[in-house]
Amino acid sequence: MLRNHVTYLCVAVWVSLLGAAGCVDVSDDGLATGDAVEAVTTAEGFESGTKTAYAVADVTLGTGTWNLDDALIGTLSTDVKTGAQSARVRNSGHITMRFDRATGADTVTIHHASFGSDASGTWGLFSSQNGGSSWTQVGTSRSTTGGSFSTATFTVNLAGTIRFEIRKLDGGTNRINIDDITITDFTSGGGGGGGSGAALSRHTTLGIPSPASTTDPNHFLSVKSGYVISYNGSRKVPNWVSWELNTSYLGSTPRQDDFRPDDTFPASEPQASLADYSGSGYDRGHMCPSADRTLTVTANQQTFYLTNMVPQAANNNQGPWATMENDLRTIARTGKELFIISGGTFSASSNTIGSGVVVPDQTFKVVVVLDAVGQGPDAVTTSTRVIGVMMPNENNQISRTADWHSFRVSVDAIEAATGDDFLSDVDPAVQAVIEARVDNQ
Ligand code: MN
Ligand code: MN
């Protein structure tokens, strides 16, 4: 469990649905604990505040200060609205929170409509976990219809500091109305079984392989929109990276190649640099692959954080590892739901590069293939396909033309090598069967 070091933190409530400020029980890893939590719901109805021009400016609303660019507070009869006011956005305008929520976000719901008789507009919701320095689109873009509000629901599932922005994406002069933005708290995630994985993120639906939190530098938890990391600050590589793969993540975005340190990490967390890898003889080996995240530019860029990399032998990374990644995407494209965990195994004699970035002795993957997108632990049976591999991570120990199938091992073998407990939210009796088996399909 992650519930060590529980502290009590008073959190200002922007505008609670209950209309009152509250004291919230939050563990110091930033995850609200499961019990005695008063929800800190942000509900912005645009009923207070005045902004009559489109020119960019801050405006104080009920929940705090927002920045409205090519956007205003509409009060006309042609503004679709709840109450007397709603936001109106044109061109490539946006509505941006100038403040953070401390309690993460579970879901965001937004009412949206076309203004007056304007043509349909397309918009998206973006989140930032670094005070607005960088933004990631949440889910898919939405399109407005005229006359009355539709409700757009977004699943966010991110812990810790977060703020949101609504962007009009079509760039046209058609106007849209936005109202009744409701943000609910992130629901607590634990570790080591008990069904806690799904509460942390979609990407850990089958369980959290080992406890992680934002206060443990060697098991540093980073919950991203595209994947979840437990990061090891001493080794400067992840312990494990866990992600969901299905066709909803696959598009046509080209590889962005913007390898860089992770700007969502605190400065206190030791990270690898580009210089550590440069000339090291090892590839910057993705754990969650670039090609698994091709729906949007931001989703693809997120895979290029060095925190999602290990120093990987070229014969491994560009050989059987890459072939396996391709084959898993091929399986996903048939409509399957895959959950994948990847990382390295280490020993006292593991090699290092640069300023102490530890080279894994082997890289591993654990893959569960479910029949339908949206399935979770309950759908895993003793006949579910589970693929484990461990691949040697030195060029002289692995051939670039080797068949990845030859590196298959049981999940039990990977658990023994890493100390992790994979698939911990699956029924223990089922785990026992599927983790002992070596895939032979
Ligand atoms: Mn790779
Ligand atoms: Mn297990």
CSV table of C-alpha atoms and ligand atoms in Angstrom, one decimal:
chain,number,residue,atom,x,y,z
A,1,MET,CA,0.0,0.0,0.0
A,2,LEU,CA,1.0,3.6,-0.5
A,3,ARG,CA,-0.5,4.9,2.7
A,4,ASN,CA,2.6,5.4,4.8
A,5,HIS,CA,3.2,9.0,6.0
A,6,VAL,CA,-0.3,10.2,6.0
A,7,THR,CA,-0.6,13.9,6.6
A,8,TYR,CA,-3.6,16.2,6.8
A,9,LEU,CA,-3.7,19.0,4.4
A,10,CYS,CA,-6.2,21.8,4.2
A,11,VAL,CA,-7.0,22.5,0.6
A,12,ALA,CA,-8.9,25.6,-0.5
A,13,VAL,CA,-12.0,24.6,-2.3
A,14,TRP,CA,-12.4,26.6,-5.5
A,15,VAL,CA,-16.1,26.4,-5.5
A,16,SER,CA,-17.3,23.2,-4.0
A,17,LEU,CA,-20.7,21.9,-5.1
A,18,LEU,CA,-21.4,22.1,-1.4
A,19,GLY,CA,-20.3,25.7,-1.4
A,20,ALA,CA,-17.9,25.3,1.5
A,21,ALA,CA,-14.1,24.9,2.0
A,22,GLY,CA,-13.0,21.6,3.4
A,23,CYS,CA,-10.1,19.8,5.0
A,24,VAL,CA,-8.9,16.9,3.0
A,25,ASP,CA,-7.0,13.8,4.0
A,26,VAL,CA,-4.1,13.5,1.6
A,27,SER,CA,-1.1,11.2,1.9
A,28,ASP,CA,2.1,13.0,1.3
A,29,ASP,CA,2.7,11.2,-1.9
A,30,GLY,CA,-0.1,13.4,-3.2
A,31,LEU,CA,-2.7,10.6,-3.5
A,32,ALA,CA,-5.8,11.0,-1.5
A,33,THR,CA,-6.3,8.1,0.7
A,34,GLY,CA,-9.4,6.0,0.3
A,35,ASP,CA,-11.2,6.8,3.4
A,36,ALA,CA,-12.4,10.0,5.2
A,37,VAL,CA,-11.9,12.0,2.0
A,38,GLU,CA,-14.0,15.0,1.4
A,39,ALA,CA,-14.2,15.4,-2.4
A,40,VAL,CA,-12.8,18.7,-3.7
A,41,THR,CA,-14.9,19.2,-6.7
A,42,THR,CA,-14.1,22.1,-9.0
A,43,ALA,CA,-17.3,23.4,-10.6
A,44,GLU,CA,-17.1,26.5,-12.8
A,45,GLY,CA,-20.3,27.9,-14.1
A,46,PHE,CA,-19.0,31.3,-15.3
A,47,GLU,CA,-21.8,33.0,-13.4
A,48,SER,CA,-19.4,35.5,-11.7
A,49,GLY,CA,-16.9,37.6,-13.5
A,50,THR,CA,-17.1,40.0,-16.4
A,51,LYS,CA,-15.2,39.9,-19.7
A,52,THR,CA,-16.9,41.5,-22.7
A,53,ALA,CA,-14.1,41.6,-25.2
A,54,TYR,CA,-12.3,38.7,-26.9
A,55,ALA,CA,-8.8,40.2,-26.4
A,56,VAL,CA,-6.6,38.0,-24.1
A,57,ALA,CA,-7.0,38.9,-20.4
A,58,ASP,CA,-7.3,37.2,-17.0
A,59,VAL,CA,-10.7,37.2,-15.4
A,60,THR,CA,-11.6,36.2,-11.8
A,61,LEU,CA,-14.3,33.6,-11.8
A,62,GLY,CA,-15.9,31.7,-8.9
A,63,THR,CA,-13.2,29.0,-8.9
A,64,GLY,CA,-10.2,31.3,-9.3
A,65,THR,CA,-8.4,33.2,-12.0
A,66,TRP,CA,-8.7,32.1,-15.6
A,67,ASN,CA,-7.1,33.4,-18.7
A,68,LEU,CA,-9.4,33.9,-21.7
A,69,ASP,CA,-7.8,34.4,-25.1
A,70,ASP,CA,-10.1,35.0,-28.0
A,71,ALA,CA,-12.8,34.2,-25.5
A,72,LEU,CA,-15.2,36.2,-23.3
A,73,ILE,CA,-18.0,35.7,-20.9
A,74,GLY,CA,-21.2,35.6,-23.0
A,75,THR,CA,-24.5,37.0,-21.8
A,76,LEU,CA,-26.4,37.3,-25.1
A,77,SER,CA,-29.6,35.4,-25.8
A,78,THR,CA,-27.7,33.6,-28.6
A,79,ASP,CA,-25.1,32.3,-26.0
A,80,VAL,CA,-26.1,28.8,-25.0
A,81,LYS,CA,-25.8,28.9,-21.2
A,82,THR,CA,-26.8,27.5,-17.8
A,83,GLY,CA,-27.9,30.5,-15.7
A,84,ALA,CA,-27.1,33.9,-17.1
A,85,GLN,CA,-23.5,33.4,-18.4
A,86,SER,CA,-21.2,31.0,-20.2
A,87,ALA,CA,-17.9,31.2,-21.9
A,88,ARG,CA,-17.7,32.0,-25.6
A,89,VAL,CA,-14.6,31.1,-27.7
A,90,ARG,CA,-13.7,31.9,-31.3
A,91,ASN,CA,-10.8,31.3,-33.8
A,92,SER,CA,-8.1,29.3,-32.0
A,93,GLY,CA,-9.1,30.7,-28.6
A,94,HIS,CA,-8.7,29.1,-25.2
A,95,ILE,CA,-9.9,29.1,-21.6
A,96,THR,CA,-7.1,28.4,-19.2
A,97,MET,CA,-6.9,27.8,-15.4
A,98,ARG,CA,-4.3,30.1,-13.8
A,99,PHE,CA,-4.4,27.9,-10.7
A,100,ASP,CA,-3.7,24.3,-9.8
A,101,ARG,CA,-5.8,21.7,-8.2
A,102,ALA,CA,-3.8,19.8,-5.5
A,103,THR,CA,-5.9,16.7,-5.6
A,104,GLY,CA,-5.5,15.5,-9.1
A,105,ALA,CA,-8.4,14.7,-11.4
A,106,ASP,CA,-10.5,11.7,-11.9
A,107,THR,CA,-13.1,12.9,-14.5
A,108,VAL,CA,-13.9,16.3,-16.1
A,109,THR,CA,-17.3,17.0,-17.6
A,110,ILE,CA,-18.0,20.1,-19.7
A,111,HIS,CA,-21.2,21.4,-21.4
A,112,HIS,CA,-20.6,22.6,-24.9
A,113,ALA,CA,-22.6,23.9,-27.8
A,114,SER,CA,-22.3,26.0,-31.0
A,115,PHE,CA,-23.0,29.7,-30.4
A,116,GLY,CA,-26.2,31.0,-32.0
A,117,SER,CA,-26.5,29.6,-35.5
A,118,ASP,CA,-22.7,29.3,-36.0
A,119,ALA,CA,-21.3,26.2,-37.6
A,120,SER,CA,-20.0,23.3,-35.5
A,121,GLY,CA,-16.7,23.9,-33.7
A,122,THR,CA,-14.0,21.4,-32.6
A,123,TRP,CA,-12.3,21.7,-29.3
A,124,GLY,CA,-10.1,19.7,-26.9
A,125,LEU,CA,-9.3,19.5,-23.2
A,126,PHE,CA,-5.7,19.7,-22.2
A,127,SER,CA,-4.0,19.1,-18.8
A,128,SER,CA,-0.8,20.3,-17.3
A,129,GLN,CA,1.0,19.0,-14.2
A,130,ASN,CA,3.8,21.6,-14.3
A,131,GLY,CA,1.9,24.8,-13.8
A,132,GLY,CA,1.1,25.3,-17.4
A,133,SER,CA,4.6,24.8,-18.8
A,134,SER,CA,3.5,21.9,-21.0
A,135,TRP,CA,0.1,20.5,-21.9
A,136,THR,CA,-1.2,17.1,-22.9
A,137,GLN,CA,-4.5,16.5,-24.6
A,138,VAL,CA,-7.0,14.5,-22.6
A,139,GLY,CA,-8.9,12.0,-24.6
A,140,THR,CA,-10.3,12.9,-28.0
A,141,SER,CA,-11.4,16.2,-29.6
A,142,ARG,CA,-15.1,17.1,-29.4
A,143,SER,CA,-17.4,18.9,-31.8
A,144,THR,CA,-20.3,21.2,-30.8
A,145,THR,CA,-23.9,21.1,-32.0
A,146,GLY,CA,-26.3,24.1,-31.9
A,147,GLY,CA,-29.3,24.9,-29.8
A,148,SER,CA,-28.5,23.3,-26.5
A,149,PHE,CA,-25.7,21.8,-24.5
A,150,SER,CA,-24.1,18.4,-25.0
A,151,THR,CA,-22.1,16.9,-22.1
A,152,ALA,CA,-18.5,16.0,-22.9
A,153,THR,CA,-17.0,13.6,-20.3
A,154,PHE,CA,-13.2,13.0,-20.1
A,155,THR,CA,-11.4,10.4,-18.0
A,156,VAL,CA,-8.2,11.9,-16.6
A,157,ASN,CA,-7.1,9.7,-13.8
A,158,LEU,CA,-4.1,11.7,-12.8
A,159,ALA,CA,-2.8,12.3,-9.2
A,160,GLY,CA,-1.2,15.4,-7.8
A,161,THR,CA,-1.0,19.0,-9.1
A,162,ILE,CA,-3.1,19.6,-12.2
A,163,ARG,CA,-4.7,22.4,-14.2
A,164,PHE,CA,-6.8,22.4,-17.4
A,165,GLU,CA,-7.2,24.3,-20.6
A,166,ILE,CA,-10.0,24.2,-23.2
A,167,ARG,CA,-8.8,25.0,-26.7
A,168,LYS,CA,-10.8,25.6,-29.8
A,169,LEU,CA,-9.0,23.5,-32.4
A,170,ASP,CA,-10.6,24.2,-35.7
A,171,GLY,CA,-9.3,27.8,-35.9
A,172,GLY,CA,-12.5,29.0,-37.7
A,173,THR,CA,-14.4,32.2,-36.9
A,174,ASN,CA,-17.4,30.1,-35.7
A,175,ARG,CA,-18.0,30.5,-32.0
A,176,ILE,CA,-18.7,27.9,-29.3
A,177,ASN,CA,-20.1,28.1,-25.8
A,178,ILE,CA,-18.5,26.3,-22.9
A,179,ASP,CA,-20.2,26.0,-19.4
A,180,ASP,CA,-20.5,24.0,-16.2
A,181,ILE,CA,-16.9,22.6,-16.0
A,182,THR,CA,-16.8,19.9,-13.3
A,183,ILE,CA,-13.6,18.3,-12.1
A,184,THR,CA,-13.6,15.5,-9.6
A,185,ASP,CA,-10.7,14.4,-7.4
A,186,PHE,CA,-8.3,11.7,-8.4
A,187,THR,CA,-9.3,8.5,-6.5
A,188,SER,CA,-6.6,6.9,-4.5
A,189,GLY,CA,-4.2,4.4,-5.9
A,190,GLY,CA,-2.4,1.9,-3.7
A,191,GLY,CA,0.0,-0.9,-4.6
A,192,GLY,CA,0.4,-4.6,-4.4
A,193,GLY,CA,-3.0,-5.9,-5.1
A,194,GLY,CA,-6.5,-5.3,-3.8
A,195,GLY,CA,-7.8,-3.8,-7.0
A,196,SER,CA,-5.8,-0.6,-6.6
A,197,GLY,CA,-4.3,-0.5,-10.1
A,198,ALA,CA,-7.4,0.6,-11.9
A,199,ALA,CA,-7.9,3.4,-9.4
A,200,LEU,CA,-4.4,4.8,-10.2
A,201,SER,CA,-4.6,4.7,-14.0
A,202,ARG,CA,-6.0,2.9,-17.0
A,203,HIS,CA,-2.4,1.9,-17.6
A,204,THR,CA,-2.1,-0.1,-14.4
A,205,THR,CA,-5.5,-1.8,-14.7
A,206,LEU,CA,-4.1,-5.2,-13.9
A,207,GLY,CA,-2.2,-4.0,-10.9
A,208,ILE,CA,0.8,-1.9,-9.6
A,209,PRO,CA,3.9,-4.1,-9.9
A,210,SER,CA,5.6,-2.7,-6.8
A,211,PRO,CA,4.6,0.2,-4.4
A,212,ALA,CA,5.6,3.6,-5.7
A,213,SER,CA,5.0,7.2,-4.6
A,214,THR,CA,6.1,10.7,-5.3
A,215,THR,CA,8.0,10.8,-2.0
A,216,ASP,CA,10.3,7.7,-2.7
A,217,PRO,CA,13.1,8.7,-5.1
A,218,ASN,CA,13.9,5.1,-5.9
A,219,HIS,CA,10.3,4.1,-6.5
A,220,PHE,CA,9.1,7.5,-7.8
A,221,LEU,CA,5.6,7.3,-9.2
A,222,SER,CA,4.8,9.3,-12.3
A,223,VAL,CA,1.3,8.9,-13.6
A,224,LYS,CA,1.1,10.2,-17.1
A,225,SER,CA,-1.7,10.3,-19.6
A,226,GLY,CA,0.1,7.8,-21.8
A,227,TYR,CA,1.7,5.5,-19.3
A,228,VAL,CA,2.7,5.0,-15.6
A,229,ILE,CA,6.4,4.9,-14.4
A,230,SER,CA,8.0,3.7,-11.2
A,231,TYR,CA,11.4,5.5,-11.6
A,232,ASN,CA,14.6,4.7,-9.8
A,233,GLY,CA,16.6,7.9,-9.0
A,234,SER,CA,19.7,6.0,-8.0
A,235,ARG,CA,19.8,4.1,-11.3
A,236,LYS,CA,18.4,6.9,-13.4
A,237,VAL,CA,16.2,4.5,-15.2
A,238,PRO,CA,12.6,3.2,-14.6
A,239,ASN,CA,11.9,0.2,-12.4
A,240,TRP,CA,9.0,-0.5,-14.6
A,241,VAL,CA,6.7,1.3,-17.1
A,242,SER,CA,3.1,0.1,-17.5
A,243,TRP,CA,0.7,1.0,-20.3
A,244,GLU,CA,-2.4,0.0,-22.1
A,245,LEU,CA,-2.3,-0.6,-25.8
A,246,ASN,CA,-5.3,-0.8,-28.2
A,247,THR,CA,-6.3,0.9,-31.4
A,248,SER,CA,-7.4,4.1,-29.6
A,249,TYR,CA,-3.7,5.0,-29.1
A,250,LEU,CA,-2.7,4.3,-32.7
A,251,GLY,CA,-2.9,7.0,-35.4
A,252,SER,CA,-0.6,8.6,-38.0
A,253,THR,CA,1.5,11.0,-35.9
A,254,PRO,CA,5.1,10.7,-37.0
A,255,ARG,CA,7.9,9.9,-34.5
A,256,GLN,CA,8.8,13.2,-32.8
A,257,ASP,CA,12.3,12.2,-31.7
A,258,ASP,CA,12.5,14.9,-29.0
A,259,PHE,CA,14.5,12.9,-26.5
A,260,ARG,CA,14.7,15.1,-23.3
A,261,PRO,CA,14.7,15.0,-19.5
A,262,ASP,CA,11.3,14.7,-17.9
A,263,ASP,CA,10.0,18.2,-17.2
A,264,THR,CA,7.2,16.8,-15.0
A,265,PHE,CA,9.8,15.5,-12.4
A,266,PRO,CA,10.9,17.6,-9.5
A,267,ALA,CA,14.5,18.9,-9.7
A,268,SER,CA,15.3,16.8,-6.6
A,269,GLU,CA,14.8,13.6,-8.6
A,270,PRO,CA,18.1,12.5,-10.3
A,271,GLN,CA,17.7,12.1,-14.0
A,272,ALA,CA,19.8,10.9,-17.0
A,273,SER,CA,20.8,13.6,-19.5
A,274,LEU,CA,21.2,13.4,-23.2
A,275,ALA,CA,25.0,13.6,-22.6
A,276,ASP,CA,24.9,10.4,-20.6
A,277,TYR,CA,23.7,8.4,-23.6
A,278,SER,CA,25.7,10.3,-26.2
A,279,GLY,CA,28.6,8.1,-27.3
A,280,SER,CA,27.8,5.5,-24.7
A,281,GLY,CA,27.5,2.7,-27.2
A,282,TYR,CA,23.9,2.0,-26.0
A,283,ASP,CA,20.6,3.1,-27.6
A,284,ARG,CA,18.1,5.3,-25.8
A,285,GLY,CA,15.7,2.4,-25.5
A,286,HIS,CA,12.0,3.3,-25.1
A,287,MET,CA,10.0,1.2,-22.6
A,288,CYS,CA,6.6,2.5,-23.8
A,289,PRO,CA,7.4,2.7,-27.5
A,290,SER,CA,7.0,5.8,-29.6
A,291,ALA,CA,5.0,3.8,-32.1
A,292,ASP,CA,2.5,2.8,-29.4
A,293,ARG,CA,1.5,6.4,-29.0
A,294,THR,CA,0.7,7.9,-32.4
A,295,LEU,CA,-2.7,9.5,-32.0
A,296,THR,CA,-1.4,13.0,-31.2
A,297,VAL,CA,1.9,14.9,-31.3
A,298,THR,CA,1.7,15.4,-27.5
A,299,ALA,CA,1.1,11.7,-26.8
A,300,ASN,CA,4.0,10.8,-29.0
A,301,GLN,CA,6.3,13.4,-27.5
A,302,GLN,CA,5.5,12.0,-24.0
A,303,THR,CA,7.3,8.8,-24.9
A,304,PHE,CA,10.6,10.7,-25.5
A,305,TYR,CA,11.2,11.5,-21.9
A,306,LEU,CA,14.5,10.0,-20.8
A,307,THR,CA,12.5,8.7,-17.8
A,308,ASN,CA,10.9,6.2,-20.2
A,309,MET,CA,14.3,5.0,-21.4
A,310,VAL,CA,17.0,2.5,-20.4
A,311,PRO,CA,20.4,2.2,-22.0
A,312,GLN,CA,19.7,-0.6,-24.4
A,313,ALA,CA,22.0,-2.7,-26.6
A,314,ALA,CA,21.4,-2.0,-30.2
A,315,ASN,CA,21.1,-5.7,-31.1
A,316,ASN,CA,18.3,-6.0,-28.5
A,317,ASN,CA,16.5,-2.6,-29.2
A,318,GLN,CA,16.7,-2.7,-32.9
A,319,GLY,CA,16.4,-6.5,-33.2
A,320,PRO,CA,14.0,-8.9,-31.4
A,321,TRP,CA,12.8,-6.1,-29.0
A,322,ALA,CA,11.6,-4.0,-32.0
A,323,THR,CA,10.1,-7.0,-33.8
A,324,MET,CA,8.1,-7.9,-30.6
A,325,GLU,CA,6.9,-4.3,-30.2
A,326,ASN,CA,5.6,-4.5,-33.8
A,327,ASP,CA,3.9,-7.8,-33.3
A,328,LEU,CA,2.1,-6.5,-30.2
A,329,ARG,CA,0.8,-3.5,-32.2
A,330,THR,CA,-0.4,-6.0,-34.9
A,331,ILE,CA,-2.3,-7.9,-32.2
A,332,ALA,CA,-3.8,-4.6,-30.9
A,333,ARG,CA,-5.0,-3.7,-34.4
A,334,THR,CA,-7.1,-6.8,-34.4
A,335,GLY,CA,-9.2,-5.2,-31.7
A,336,LYS,CA,-7.6,-6.7,-28.7
A,337,GLU,CA,-6.8,-5.0,-25.4
A,338,LEU,CA,-3.2,-5.3,-24.2
A,339,PHE,CA,-1.6,-4.4,-20.9
A,340,ILE,CA,2.2,-4.2,-21.1
A,341,ILE,CA,4.8,-3.8,-18.4
A,342,SER,CA,8.4,-3.3,-19.3
A,343,GLY,CA,11.7,-2.6,-17.5
A,344,GLY,CA,15.1,-4.0,-16.7
A,345,THR,CA,16.8,-6.5,-14.4
A,346,PHE,CA,19.9,-5.5,-12.5
A,347,SER,CA,22.7,-7.0,-10.5
A,348,ALA,CA,25.7,-5.8,-8.5
A,349,SER,CA,27.8,-6.0,-11.6
A,350,SER,CA,25.5,-4.0,-13.9
A,351,ASN,CA,27.3,-1.7,-16.3
A,352,THR,CA,26.8,2.1,-16.1
A,353,ILE,CA,27.1,4.9,-18.6
A,354,GLY,CA,27.7,8.7,-18.2
A,355,SER,CA,26.9,10.1,-14.8
A,356,GLY,CA,25.9,6.7,-13.4
A,357,VAL,CA,23.0,5.6,-15.6
A,358,VAL,CA,22.7,1.9,-14.9
A,359,VAL,CA,22.5,-0.5,-17.8
A,360,PRO,CA,20.0,-3.3,-17.3
A,361,ASP,CA,21.5,-6.8,-17.6
A,362,GLN,CA,18.3,-7.8,-19.4
A,363,THR,CA,15.2,-6.0,-20.5
A,364,PHE,CA,11.8,-7.6,-19.8
A,365,LYS,CA,8.2,-7.4,-20.9
A,366,VAL,CA,5.0,-8.8,-19.4
A,367,VAL,CA,2.1,-8.7,-21.9
A,368,VAL,CA,-1.5,-9.7,-21.2
A,369,VAL,CA,-3.8,-10.0,-24.3
A,370,LEU,CA,-7.5,-9.5,-23.6
A,371,ASP,CA,-10.3,-10.0,-26.2
A,372,ALA,CA,-12.0,-6.6,-26.0
A,373,VAL,CA,-11.0,-3.0,-25.3
A,374,GLY,CA,-12.1,-1.9,-21.8
A,375,GLN,CA,-11.7,-5.3,-20.1
A,376,GLY,CA,-9.8,-5.6,-16.8
A,377,PRO,CA,-8.8,-8.1,-14.2
A,378,ASP,CA,-12.1,-9.8,-14.1
A,379,ALA,CA,-11.7,-10.8,-17.8
A,380,VAL,CA,-8.4,-12.5,-17.1
A,381,THR,CA,-8.8,-16.3,-17.0
A,382,THR,CA,-6.5,-19.3,-16.9
A,383,SER,CA,-6.6,-19.4,-20.7
A,384,THR,CA,-5.8,-15.7,-21.2
A,385,ARG,CA,-2.6,-15.2,-23.4
A,386,VAL,CA,0.2,-13.9,-21.3
A,387,ILE,CA,3.7,-13.3,-22.8
A,388,GLY,CA,6.8,-12.8,-20.8
A,389,VAL,CA,10.2,-12.2,-22.3
A,390,MET,CA,13.7,-11.4,-20.9
A,391,MET,CA,16.3,-10.3,-23.5
A,392,PRO,CA,20.1,-10.1,-22.8
A,393,ASN,CA,21.2,-6.4,-23.0
A,394,GLU,CA,24.8,-6.7,-24.4
A,395,ASN,CA,25.4,-6.8,-28.1
A,396,ASN,CA,27.7,-9.9,-27.8
A,397,GLN,CA,24.9,-11.8,-26.0
A,398,ILE,CA,22.0,-11.2,-28.5
A,399,SER,CA,21.8,-11.3,-32.3
A,400,ARG,CA,19.9,-8.5,-34.1
A,401,THR,CA,18.2,-11.2,-36.2
A,402,ALA,CA,17.2,-13.4,-33.3
A,403,ASP,CA,13.5,-14.3,-33.1
A,404,TRP,CA,11.9,-12.6,-30.1
A,405,HIS,CA,9.9,-15.8,-29.4
A,406,SER,CA,13.1,-17.5,-28.3
A,407,PHE,CA,13.4,-15.2,-25.3
A,408,ARG,CA,10.0,-16.2,-23.8
A,409,VAL,CA,10.0,-17.0,-20.1
A,410,SER,CA,7.3,-17.3,-17.5
A,411,VAL,CA,6.1,-14.2,-15.6
A,412,ASP,CA,7.1,-16.0,-12.5
A,413,ALA,CA,10.7,-15.9,-13.8
A,414,ILE,CA,10.5,-12.1,-14.3
A,415,GLU,CA,9.0,-11.7,-10.9
A,416,ALA,CA,11.9,-13.6,-9.4
A,417,ALA,CA,14.4,-11.5,-11.3
A,418,THR,CA,12.8,-8.1,-10.4
A,419,GLY,CA,11.1,-8.7,-7.1
A,420,ASP,CA,7.9,-7.2,-8.6
A,421,ASP,CA,4.5,-8.8,-8.4
A,422,PHE,CA,2.9,-8.4,-11.9
A,423,LEU,CA,-0.8,-8.7,-12.6
A,424,SER,CA,-1.4,-8.3,-8.8
A,425,ASP,CA,-5.1,-7.3,-9.3
A,426,VAL,CA,-5.9,-10.5,-11.1
A,427,ASP,CA,-7.4,-13.3,-8.9
A,428,PRO,CA,-4.4,-15.0,-7.2
A,429,ALA,CA,-5.6,-18.5,-8.3
A,430,VAL,CA,-5.6,-17.3,-11.9
A,431,GLN,CA,-2.2,-15.5,-11.5
A,432,ALA,CA,-0.7,-18.7,-10.3
A,433,VAL,CA,-1.6,-20.5,-13.5
A,434,ILE,CA,-0.9,-17.8,-16.1
A,435,GLU,CA,2.4,-16.7,-14.5
A,436,ALA,CA,3.8,-20.2,-14.4
A,437,ARG,CA,3.2,-20.8,-18.1
A,438,VAL,CA,5.6,-19.9,-20.9
A,439,ASP,CA,3.7,-18.6,-24.0
A,440,ASN,CA,3.9,-20.9,-27.0
A,441,GLN,CA,1.5,-19.3,-29.5
B,1,MN,MN,13.2,0.8,-28.9
B,2,MN,MN,1.9,-11.7,-10.0
